mmCIF file with all atom_site columns, C-alpha atoms in Angstrom:
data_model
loop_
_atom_site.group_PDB
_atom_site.id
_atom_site.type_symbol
_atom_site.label_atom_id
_atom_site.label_alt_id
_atom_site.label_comp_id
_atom_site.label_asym_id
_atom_site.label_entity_id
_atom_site.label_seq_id
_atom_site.pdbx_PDB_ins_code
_atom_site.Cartn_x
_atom_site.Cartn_y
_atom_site.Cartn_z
_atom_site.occupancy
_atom_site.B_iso_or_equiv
_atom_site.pdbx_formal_charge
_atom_site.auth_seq_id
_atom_site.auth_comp_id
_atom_site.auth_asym_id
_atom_site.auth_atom_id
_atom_site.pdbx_PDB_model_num
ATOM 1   C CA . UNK A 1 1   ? 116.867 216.140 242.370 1.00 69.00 ? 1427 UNK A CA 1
ATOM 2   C CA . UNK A 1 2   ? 116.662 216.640 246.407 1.00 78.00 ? 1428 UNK A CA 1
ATOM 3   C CA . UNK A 1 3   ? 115.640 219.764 245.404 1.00 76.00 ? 1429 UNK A CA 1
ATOM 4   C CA . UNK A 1 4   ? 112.443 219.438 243.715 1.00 73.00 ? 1430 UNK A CA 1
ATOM 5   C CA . UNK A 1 5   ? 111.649 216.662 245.873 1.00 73.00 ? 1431 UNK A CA 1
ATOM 6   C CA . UNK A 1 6   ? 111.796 218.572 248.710 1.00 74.00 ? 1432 UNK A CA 1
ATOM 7   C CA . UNK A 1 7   ? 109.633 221.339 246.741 1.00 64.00 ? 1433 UNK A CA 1
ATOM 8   C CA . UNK A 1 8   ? 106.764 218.571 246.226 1.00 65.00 ? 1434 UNK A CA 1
ATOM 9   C CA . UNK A 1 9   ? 106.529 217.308 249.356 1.00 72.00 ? 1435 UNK A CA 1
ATOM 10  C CA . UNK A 1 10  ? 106.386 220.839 250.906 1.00 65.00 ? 1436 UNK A CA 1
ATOM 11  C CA . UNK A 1 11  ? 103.187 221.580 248.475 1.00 62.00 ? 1437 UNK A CA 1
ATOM 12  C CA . UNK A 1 12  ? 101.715 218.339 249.655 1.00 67.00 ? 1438 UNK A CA 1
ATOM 13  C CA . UNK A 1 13  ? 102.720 218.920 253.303 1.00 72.00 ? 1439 UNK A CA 1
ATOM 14  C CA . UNK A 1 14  ? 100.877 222.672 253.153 1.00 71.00 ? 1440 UNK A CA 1
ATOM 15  C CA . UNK A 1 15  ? 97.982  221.653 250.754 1.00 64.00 ? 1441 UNK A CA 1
ATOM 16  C CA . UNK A 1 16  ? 95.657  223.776 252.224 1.00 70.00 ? 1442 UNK A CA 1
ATOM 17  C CA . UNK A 1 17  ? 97.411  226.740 251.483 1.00 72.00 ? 1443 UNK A CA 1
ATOM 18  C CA . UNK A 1 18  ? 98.814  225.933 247.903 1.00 70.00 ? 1444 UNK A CA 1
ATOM 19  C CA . UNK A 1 19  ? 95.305  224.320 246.618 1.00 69.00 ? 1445 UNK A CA 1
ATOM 20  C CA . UNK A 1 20  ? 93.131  227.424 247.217 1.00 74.00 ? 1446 UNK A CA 1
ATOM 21  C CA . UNK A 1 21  ? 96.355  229.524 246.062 1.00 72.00 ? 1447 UNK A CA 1
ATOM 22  C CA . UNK A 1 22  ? 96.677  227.568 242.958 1.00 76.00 ? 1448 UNK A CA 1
ATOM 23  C CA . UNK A 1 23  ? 92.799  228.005 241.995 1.00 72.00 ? 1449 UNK A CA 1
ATOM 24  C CA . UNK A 1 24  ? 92.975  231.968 242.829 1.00 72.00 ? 1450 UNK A CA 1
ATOM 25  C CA . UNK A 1 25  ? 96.431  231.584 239.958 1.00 73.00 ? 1451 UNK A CA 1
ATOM 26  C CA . UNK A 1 26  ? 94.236  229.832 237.491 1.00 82.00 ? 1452 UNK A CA 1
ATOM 27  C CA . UNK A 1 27  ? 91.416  232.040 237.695 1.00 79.00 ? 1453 UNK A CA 1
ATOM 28  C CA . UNK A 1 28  ? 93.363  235.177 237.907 1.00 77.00 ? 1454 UNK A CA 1
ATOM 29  C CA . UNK A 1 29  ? 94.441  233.850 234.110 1.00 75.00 ? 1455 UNK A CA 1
ATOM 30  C CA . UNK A 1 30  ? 91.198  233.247 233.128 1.00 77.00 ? 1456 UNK A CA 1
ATOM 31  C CA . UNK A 1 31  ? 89.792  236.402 233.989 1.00 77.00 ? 1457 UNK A CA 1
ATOM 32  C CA . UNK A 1 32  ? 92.625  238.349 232.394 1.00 73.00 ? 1458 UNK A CA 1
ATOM 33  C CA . UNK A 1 33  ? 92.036  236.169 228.850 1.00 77.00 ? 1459 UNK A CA 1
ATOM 34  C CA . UNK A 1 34  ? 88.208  236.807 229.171 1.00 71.00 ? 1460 UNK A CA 1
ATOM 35  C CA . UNK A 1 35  ? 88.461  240.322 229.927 1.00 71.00 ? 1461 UNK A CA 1
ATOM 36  C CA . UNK A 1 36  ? 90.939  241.068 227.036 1.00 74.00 ? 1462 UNK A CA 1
ATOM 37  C CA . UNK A 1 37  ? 89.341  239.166 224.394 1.00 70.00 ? 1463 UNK A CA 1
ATOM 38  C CA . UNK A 1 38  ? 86.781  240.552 221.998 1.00 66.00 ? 1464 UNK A CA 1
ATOM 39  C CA . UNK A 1 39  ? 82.911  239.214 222.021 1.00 67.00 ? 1465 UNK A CA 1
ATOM 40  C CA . UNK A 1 40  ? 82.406  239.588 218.757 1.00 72.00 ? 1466 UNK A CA 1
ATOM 41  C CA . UNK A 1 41  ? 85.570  239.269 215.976 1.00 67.00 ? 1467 UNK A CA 1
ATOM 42  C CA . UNK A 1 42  ? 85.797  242.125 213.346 1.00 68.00 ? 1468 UNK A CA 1
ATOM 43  C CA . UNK A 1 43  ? 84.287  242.094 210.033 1.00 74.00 ? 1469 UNK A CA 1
ATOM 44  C CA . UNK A 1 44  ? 86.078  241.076 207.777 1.00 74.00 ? 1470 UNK A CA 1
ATOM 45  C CA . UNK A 1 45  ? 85.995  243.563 204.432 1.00 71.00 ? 1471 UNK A CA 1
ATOM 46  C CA . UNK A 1 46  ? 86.158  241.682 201.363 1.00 71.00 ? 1472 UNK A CA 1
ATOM 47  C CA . UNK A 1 47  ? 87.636  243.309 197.769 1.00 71.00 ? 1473 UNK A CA 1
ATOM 48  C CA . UNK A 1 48  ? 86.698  241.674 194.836 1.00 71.00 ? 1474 UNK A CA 1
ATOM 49  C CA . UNK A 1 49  ? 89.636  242.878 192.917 1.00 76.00 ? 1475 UNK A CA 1
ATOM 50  C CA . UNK A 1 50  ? 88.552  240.360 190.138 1.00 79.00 ? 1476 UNK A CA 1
ATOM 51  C CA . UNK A 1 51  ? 87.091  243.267 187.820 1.00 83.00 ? 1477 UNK A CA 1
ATOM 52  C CA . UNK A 1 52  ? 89.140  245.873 188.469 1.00 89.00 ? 1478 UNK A CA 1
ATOM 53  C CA . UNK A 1 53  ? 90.904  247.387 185.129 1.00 92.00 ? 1479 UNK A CA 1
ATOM 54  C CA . UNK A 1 54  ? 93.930  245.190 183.960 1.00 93.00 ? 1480 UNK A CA 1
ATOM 55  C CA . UNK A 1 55  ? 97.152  247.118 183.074 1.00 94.00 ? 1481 UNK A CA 1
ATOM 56  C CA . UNK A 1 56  ? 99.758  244.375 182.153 1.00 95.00 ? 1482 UNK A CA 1
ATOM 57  C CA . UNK A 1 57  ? 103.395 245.280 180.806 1.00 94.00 ? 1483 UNK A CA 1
ATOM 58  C CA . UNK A 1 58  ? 105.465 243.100 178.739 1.00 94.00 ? 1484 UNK A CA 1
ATOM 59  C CA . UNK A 1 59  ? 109.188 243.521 178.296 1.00 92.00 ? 1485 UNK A CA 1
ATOM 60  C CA . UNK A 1 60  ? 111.805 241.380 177.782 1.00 90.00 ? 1486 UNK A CA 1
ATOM 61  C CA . UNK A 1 61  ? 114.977 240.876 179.283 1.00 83.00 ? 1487 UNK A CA 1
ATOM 62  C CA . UNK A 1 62  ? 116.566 243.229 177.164 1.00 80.00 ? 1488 UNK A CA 1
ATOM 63  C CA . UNK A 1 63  ? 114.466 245.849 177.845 1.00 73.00 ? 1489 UNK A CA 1
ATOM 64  C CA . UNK A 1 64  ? 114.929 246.359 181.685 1.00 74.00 ? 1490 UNK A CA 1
ATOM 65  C CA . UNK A 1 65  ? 115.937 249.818 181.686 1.00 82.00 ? 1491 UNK A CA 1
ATOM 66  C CA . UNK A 1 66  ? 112.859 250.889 180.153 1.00 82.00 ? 1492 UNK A CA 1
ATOM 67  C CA . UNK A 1 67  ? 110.752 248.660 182.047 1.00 87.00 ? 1493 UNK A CA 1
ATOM 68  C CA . UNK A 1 68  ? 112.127 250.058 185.620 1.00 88.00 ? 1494 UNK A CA 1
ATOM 69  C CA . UNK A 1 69  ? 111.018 253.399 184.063 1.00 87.00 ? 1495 UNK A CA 1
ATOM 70  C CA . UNK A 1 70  ? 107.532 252.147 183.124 1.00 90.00 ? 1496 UNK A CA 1
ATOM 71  C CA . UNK A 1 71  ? 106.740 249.752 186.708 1.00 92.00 ? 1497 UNK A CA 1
ATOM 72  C CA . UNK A 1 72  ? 106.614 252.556 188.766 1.00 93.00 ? 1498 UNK A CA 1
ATOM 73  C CA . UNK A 1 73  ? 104.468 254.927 187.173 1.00 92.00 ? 1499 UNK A CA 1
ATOM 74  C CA . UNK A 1 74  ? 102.136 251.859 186.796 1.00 92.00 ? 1500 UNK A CA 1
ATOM 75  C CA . UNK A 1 75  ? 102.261 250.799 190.198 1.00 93.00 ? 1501 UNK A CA 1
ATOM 76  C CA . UNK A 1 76  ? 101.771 254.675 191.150 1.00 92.00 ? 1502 UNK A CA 1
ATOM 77  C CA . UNK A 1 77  ? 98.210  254.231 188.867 1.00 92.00 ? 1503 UNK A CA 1
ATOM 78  C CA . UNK A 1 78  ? 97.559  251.153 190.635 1.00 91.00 ? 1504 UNK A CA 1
ATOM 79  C CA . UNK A 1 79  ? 97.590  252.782 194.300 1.00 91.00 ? 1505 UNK A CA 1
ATOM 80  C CA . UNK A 1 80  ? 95.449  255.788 193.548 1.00 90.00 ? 1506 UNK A CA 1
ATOM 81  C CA . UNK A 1 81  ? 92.357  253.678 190.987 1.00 90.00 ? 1507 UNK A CA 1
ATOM 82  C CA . UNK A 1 82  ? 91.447  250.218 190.957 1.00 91.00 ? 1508 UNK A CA 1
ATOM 83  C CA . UNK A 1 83  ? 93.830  248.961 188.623 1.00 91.00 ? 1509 UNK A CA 1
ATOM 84  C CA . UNK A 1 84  ? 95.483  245.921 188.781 1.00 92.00 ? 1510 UNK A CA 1
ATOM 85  C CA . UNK A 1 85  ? 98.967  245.788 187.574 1.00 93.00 ? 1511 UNK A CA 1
ATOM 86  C CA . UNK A 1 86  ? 100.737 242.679 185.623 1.00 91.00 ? 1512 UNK A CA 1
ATOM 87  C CA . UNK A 1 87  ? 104.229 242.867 184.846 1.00 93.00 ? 1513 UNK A CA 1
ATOM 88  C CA . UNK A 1 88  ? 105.384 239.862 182.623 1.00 92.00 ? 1514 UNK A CA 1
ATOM 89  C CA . UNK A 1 89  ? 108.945 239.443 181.324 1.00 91.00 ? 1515 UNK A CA 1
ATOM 90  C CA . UNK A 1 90  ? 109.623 237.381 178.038 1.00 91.00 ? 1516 UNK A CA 1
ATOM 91  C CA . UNK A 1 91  ? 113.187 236.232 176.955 1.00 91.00 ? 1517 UNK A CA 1
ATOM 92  C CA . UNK A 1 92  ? 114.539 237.613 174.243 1.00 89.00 ? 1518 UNK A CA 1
ATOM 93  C CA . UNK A 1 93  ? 113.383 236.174 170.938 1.00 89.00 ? 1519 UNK A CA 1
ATOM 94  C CA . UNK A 1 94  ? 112.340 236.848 167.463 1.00 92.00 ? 1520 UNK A CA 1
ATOM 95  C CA . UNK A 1 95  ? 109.045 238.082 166.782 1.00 91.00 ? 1521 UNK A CA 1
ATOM 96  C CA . UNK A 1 96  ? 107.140 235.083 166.100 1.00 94.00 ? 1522 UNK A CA 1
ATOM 97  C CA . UNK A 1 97  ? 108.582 233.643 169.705 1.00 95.00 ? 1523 UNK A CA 1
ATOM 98  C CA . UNK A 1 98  ? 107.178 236.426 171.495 1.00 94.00 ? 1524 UNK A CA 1
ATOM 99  C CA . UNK A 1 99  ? 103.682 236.824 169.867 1.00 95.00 ? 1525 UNK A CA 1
ATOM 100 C CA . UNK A 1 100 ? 102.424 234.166 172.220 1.00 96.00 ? 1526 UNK A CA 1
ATOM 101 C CA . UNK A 1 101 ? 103.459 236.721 175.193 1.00 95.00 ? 1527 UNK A CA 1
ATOM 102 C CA . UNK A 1 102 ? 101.446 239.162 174.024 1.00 95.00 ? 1528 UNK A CA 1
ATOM 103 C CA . UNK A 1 103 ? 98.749  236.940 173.477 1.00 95.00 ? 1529 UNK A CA 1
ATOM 104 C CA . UNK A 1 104 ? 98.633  235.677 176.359 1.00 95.00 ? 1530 UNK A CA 1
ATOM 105 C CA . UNK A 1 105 ? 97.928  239.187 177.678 1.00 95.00 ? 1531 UNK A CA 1
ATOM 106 C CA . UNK A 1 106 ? 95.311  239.548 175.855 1.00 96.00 ? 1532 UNK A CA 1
ATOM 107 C CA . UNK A 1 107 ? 94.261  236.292 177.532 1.00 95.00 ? 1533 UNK A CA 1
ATOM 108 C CA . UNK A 1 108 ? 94.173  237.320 180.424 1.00 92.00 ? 1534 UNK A CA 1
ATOM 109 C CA . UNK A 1 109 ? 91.791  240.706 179.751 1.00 93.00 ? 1535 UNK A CA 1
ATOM 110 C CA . UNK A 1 110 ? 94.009  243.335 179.837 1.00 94.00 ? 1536 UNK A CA 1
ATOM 111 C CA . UNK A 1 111 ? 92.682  246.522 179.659 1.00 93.00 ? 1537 UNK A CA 1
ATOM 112 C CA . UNK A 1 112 ? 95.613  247.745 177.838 1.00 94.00 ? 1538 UNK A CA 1
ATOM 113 C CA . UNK A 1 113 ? 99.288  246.280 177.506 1.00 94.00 ? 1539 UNK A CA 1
ATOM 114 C CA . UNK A 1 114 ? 102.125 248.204 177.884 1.00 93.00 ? 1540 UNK A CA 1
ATOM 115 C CA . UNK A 1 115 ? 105.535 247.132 175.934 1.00 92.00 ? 1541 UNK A CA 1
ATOM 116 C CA . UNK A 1 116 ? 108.385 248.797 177.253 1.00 87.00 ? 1542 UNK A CA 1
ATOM 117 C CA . UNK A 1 117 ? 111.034 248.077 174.382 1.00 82.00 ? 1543 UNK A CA 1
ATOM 118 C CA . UNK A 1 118 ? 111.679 248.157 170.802 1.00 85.00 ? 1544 UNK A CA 1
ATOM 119 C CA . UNK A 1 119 ? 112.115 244.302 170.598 1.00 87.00 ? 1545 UNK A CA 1
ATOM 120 C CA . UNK A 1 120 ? 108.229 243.953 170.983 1.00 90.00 ? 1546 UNK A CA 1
ATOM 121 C CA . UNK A 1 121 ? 106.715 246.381 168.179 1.00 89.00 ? 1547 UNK A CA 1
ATOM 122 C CA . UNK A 1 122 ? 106.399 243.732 165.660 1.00 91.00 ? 1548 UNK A CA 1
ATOM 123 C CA . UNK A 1 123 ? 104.885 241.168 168.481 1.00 93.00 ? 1549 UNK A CA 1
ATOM 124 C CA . UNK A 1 124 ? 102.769 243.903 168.726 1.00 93.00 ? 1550 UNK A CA 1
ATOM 125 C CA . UNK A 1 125 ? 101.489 245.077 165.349 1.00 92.00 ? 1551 UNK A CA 1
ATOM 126 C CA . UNK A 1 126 ? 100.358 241.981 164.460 1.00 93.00 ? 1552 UNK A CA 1
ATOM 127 C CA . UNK A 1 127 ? 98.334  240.886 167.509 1.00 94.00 ? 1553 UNK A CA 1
ATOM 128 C CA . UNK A 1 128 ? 96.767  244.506 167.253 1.00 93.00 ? 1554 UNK A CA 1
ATOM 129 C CA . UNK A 1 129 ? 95.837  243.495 163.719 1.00 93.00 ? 1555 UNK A CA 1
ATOM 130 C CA . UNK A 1 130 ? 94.126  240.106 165.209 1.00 94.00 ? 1556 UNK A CA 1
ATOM 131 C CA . UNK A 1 131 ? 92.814  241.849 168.111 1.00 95.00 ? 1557 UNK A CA 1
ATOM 132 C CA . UNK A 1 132 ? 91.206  245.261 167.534 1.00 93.00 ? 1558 UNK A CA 1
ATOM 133 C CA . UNK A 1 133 ? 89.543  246.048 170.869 1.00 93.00 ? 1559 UNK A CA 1
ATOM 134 C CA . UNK A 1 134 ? 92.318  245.688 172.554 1.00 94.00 ? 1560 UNK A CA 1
ATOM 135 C CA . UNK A 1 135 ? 94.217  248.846 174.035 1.00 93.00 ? 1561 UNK A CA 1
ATOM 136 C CA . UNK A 1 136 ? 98.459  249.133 173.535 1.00 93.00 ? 1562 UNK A CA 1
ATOM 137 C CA . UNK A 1 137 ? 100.903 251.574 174.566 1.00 92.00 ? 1563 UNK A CA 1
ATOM 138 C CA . UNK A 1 138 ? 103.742 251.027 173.018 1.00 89.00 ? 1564 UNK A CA 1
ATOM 139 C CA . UNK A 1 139 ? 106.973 252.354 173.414 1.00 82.00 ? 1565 UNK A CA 1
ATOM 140 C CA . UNK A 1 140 ? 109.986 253.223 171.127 1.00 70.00 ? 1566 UNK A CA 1
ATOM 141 C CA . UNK A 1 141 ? 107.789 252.767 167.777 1.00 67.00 ? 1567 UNK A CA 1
ATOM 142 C CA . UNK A 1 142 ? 105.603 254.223 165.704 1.00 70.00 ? 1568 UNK A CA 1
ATOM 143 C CA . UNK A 1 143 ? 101.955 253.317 165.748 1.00 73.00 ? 1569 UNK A CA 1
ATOM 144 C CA . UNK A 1 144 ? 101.171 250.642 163.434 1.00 80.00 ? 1570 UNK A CA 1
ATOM 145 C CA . UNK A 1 145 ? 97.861  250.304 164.243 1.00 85.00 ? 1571 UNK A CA 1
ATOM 146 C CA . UNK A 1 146 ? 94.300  252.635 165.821 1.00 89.00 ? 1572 UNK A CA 1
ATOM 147 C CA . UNK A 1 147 ? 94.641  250.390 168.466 1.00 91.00 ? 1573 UNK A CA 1
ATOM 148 C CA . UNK A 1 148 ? 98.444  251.243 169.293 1.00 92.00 ? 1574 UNK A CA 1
ATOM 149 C CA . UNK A 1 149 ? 98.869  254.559 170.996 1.00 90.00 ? 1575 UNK A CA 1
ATOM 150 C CA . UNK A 1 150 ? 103.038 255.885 171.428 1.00 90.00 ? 1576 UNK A CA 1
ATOM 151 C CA . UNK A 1 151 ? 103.667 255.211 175.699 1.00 87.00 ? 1577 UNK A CA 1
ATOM 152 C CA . UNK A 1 152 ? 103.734 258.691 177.214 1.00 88.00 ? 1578 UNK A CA 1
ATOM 153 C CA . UNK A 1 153 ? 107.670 260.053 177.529 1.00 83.00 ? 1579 UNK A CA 1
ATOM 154 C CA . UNK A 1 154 ? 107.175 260.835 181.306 1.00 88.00 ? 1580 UNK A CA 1
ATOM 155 C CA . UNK A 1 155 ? 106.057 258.458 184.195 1.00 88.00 ? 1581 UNK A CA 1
ATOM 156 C CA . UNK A 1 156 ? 104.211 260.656 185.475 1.00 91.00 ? 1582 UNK A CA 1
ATOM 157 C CA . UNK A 1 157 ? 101.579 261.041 181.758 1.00 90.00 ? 1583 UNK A CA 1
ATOM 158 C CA . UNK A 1 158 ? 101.563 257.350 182.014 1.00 89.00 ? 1584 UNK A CA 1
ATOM 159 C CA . UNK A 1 159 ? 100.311 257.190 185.709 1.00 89.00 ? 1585 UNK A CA 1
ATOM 160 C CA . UNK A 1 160 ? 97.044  259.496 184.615 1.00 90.00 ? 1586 UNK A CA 1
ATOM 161 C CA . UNK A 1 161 ? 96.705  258.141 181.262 1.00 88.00 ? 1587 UNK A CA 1
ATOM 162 C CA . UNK A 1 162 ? 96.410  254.650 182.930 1.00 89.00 ? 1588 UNK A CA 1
ATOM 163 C CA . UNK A 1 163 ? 94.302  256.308 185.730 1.00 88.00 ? 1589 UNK A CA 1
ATOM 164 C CA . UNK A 1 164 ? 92.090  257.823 183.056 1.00 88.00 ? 1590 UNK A CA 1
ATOM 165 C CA . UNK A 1 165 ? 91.863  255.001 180.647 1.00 84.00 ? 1591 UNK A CA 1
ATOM 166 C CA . UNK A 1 166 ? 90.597  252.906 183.635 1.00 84.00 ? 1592 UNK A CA 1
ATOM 167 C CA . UNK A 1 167 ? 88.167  254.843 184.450 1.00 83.00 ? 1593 UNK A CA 1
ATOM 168 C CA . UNK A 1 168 ? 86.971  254.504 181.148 1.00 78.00 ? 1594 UNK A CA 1
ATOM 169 C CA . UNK A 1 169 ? 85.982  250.579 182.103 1.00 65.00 ? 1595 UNK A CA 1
ATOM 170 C CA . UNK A 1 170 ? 87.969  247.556 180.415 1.00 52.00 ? 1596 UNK A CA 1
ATOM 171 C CA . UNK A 1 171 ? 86.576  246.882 177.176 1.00 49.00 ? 1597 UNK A CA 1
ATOM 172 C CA . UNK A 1 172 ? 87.990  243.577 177.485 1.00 45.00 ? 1598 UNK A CA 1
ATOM 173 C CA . UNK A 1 173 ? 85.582  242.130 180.116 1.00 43.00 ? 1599 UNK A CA 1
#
C-alpha cells in the first residue's frame, strides 16, 4: 500500500511532466484506432437462398448405412449448384406412420425427395399417387409410380443427376 501511495504522490509531485505525457499516451491510442479503422464498412452480400432447388432425403433410423452413402453425394450437389439440401430422419414405423414424413417433404417444396431405404417405398408410392408433380428417387424398390425414378447406384450419378435436375427449376415452387 506504501507503494502505490508513494507512486501517486510522485505523479502529483511532477505533474507537469506526467500531464502532458499522459495526453501524448492517449492520443498516441487514438491515432493508432483512427488510422487502422475502415471509413466506410464492407458491403455486405446478401443470398437469398429461399428459391434455390430443394433436395430433401428421408431415411429412417434403420436405414443409416444407406443414408451415409446418399448425404454426401447430396451435399457434393449442394456445393457445386444452388441446391439446398434437407436431410430428415423418421423412426422406424409402419407405413401409415411414416406417410406424414414424406408429406411433410412435400410441404416443404422439395424439388425431389430422396428415400434412402427399403422401409420407405410404400410411404412413398402412395404419396406419389396423391402428389404427381412431385419428383422421388427412391432407393432399393422398384418404381411404382412416373413420378418415382430408381436412386442412381453410385454417389457420384446422384451428385449430377441432382445437379441436373436442379437446373431444370423446382416444379414445386
Amino acid at each position: 500500500m506504501t507503494r502505490i501511495r508513494r507512486l501517486f504522490s510522485a505523479l502529483l509531485r511532477y505533474w507537469k511532466i506526467t500531464a502532458p505525457a499522459t495526453v501524448v499516451v492517449i492520443g498516441a491510442a487514438v491515432a493508432v484506432i483512427v488510422a487502422t479503422t475502415d471509413p466506410e464498412p464492407a458491403a455486405v452480400a446478401y443470398a437469398n437462398v429461399s428459391r434455390n432447388f430443394r433436395a430433401c432425403m428421408l431415411a429412417t433410423t434403420n436405414d443409416t448405412p444407406e443414408a451415409n452413402r446418399v448425404w454426401p453425394a447430396i451435399q457434393a450437389a449442394a456445393a457445386r449448384a444452388p441446391i439446398n439440401a434437407e436431410r430428415v430422419t423418421a423412426p422406424t414405423g409402419t407405413s401409415d406412420q411414416l406417410v406424414p414424413y414424406v408429406n411433410s417433404l412435400v410441404a416443404l417444396h422439395c424439388g425431389v425427395i430422396i428415400t434412402a431405404g427399403p422401409e420407405l417405398a410404400a410411404p412413398v408410392a402412395a404419396v406419389a399417387k396423391t402428389h404427381p408433380g412431385q419428383r422421388f428417387l427412391a432407393a432399393g424398390q422398384p418404381p411404382t409410380a412416373a413420378n418415382i425414378r430408381p436412386l442412381p447406384s453410385r454417389p457420384e450419378d446422384l451428385t449430377t443427376a441432382l445437379i441436373t435436375t436442379a437446373q431444370h427449376g423446382n416444379p414445386a415452387h
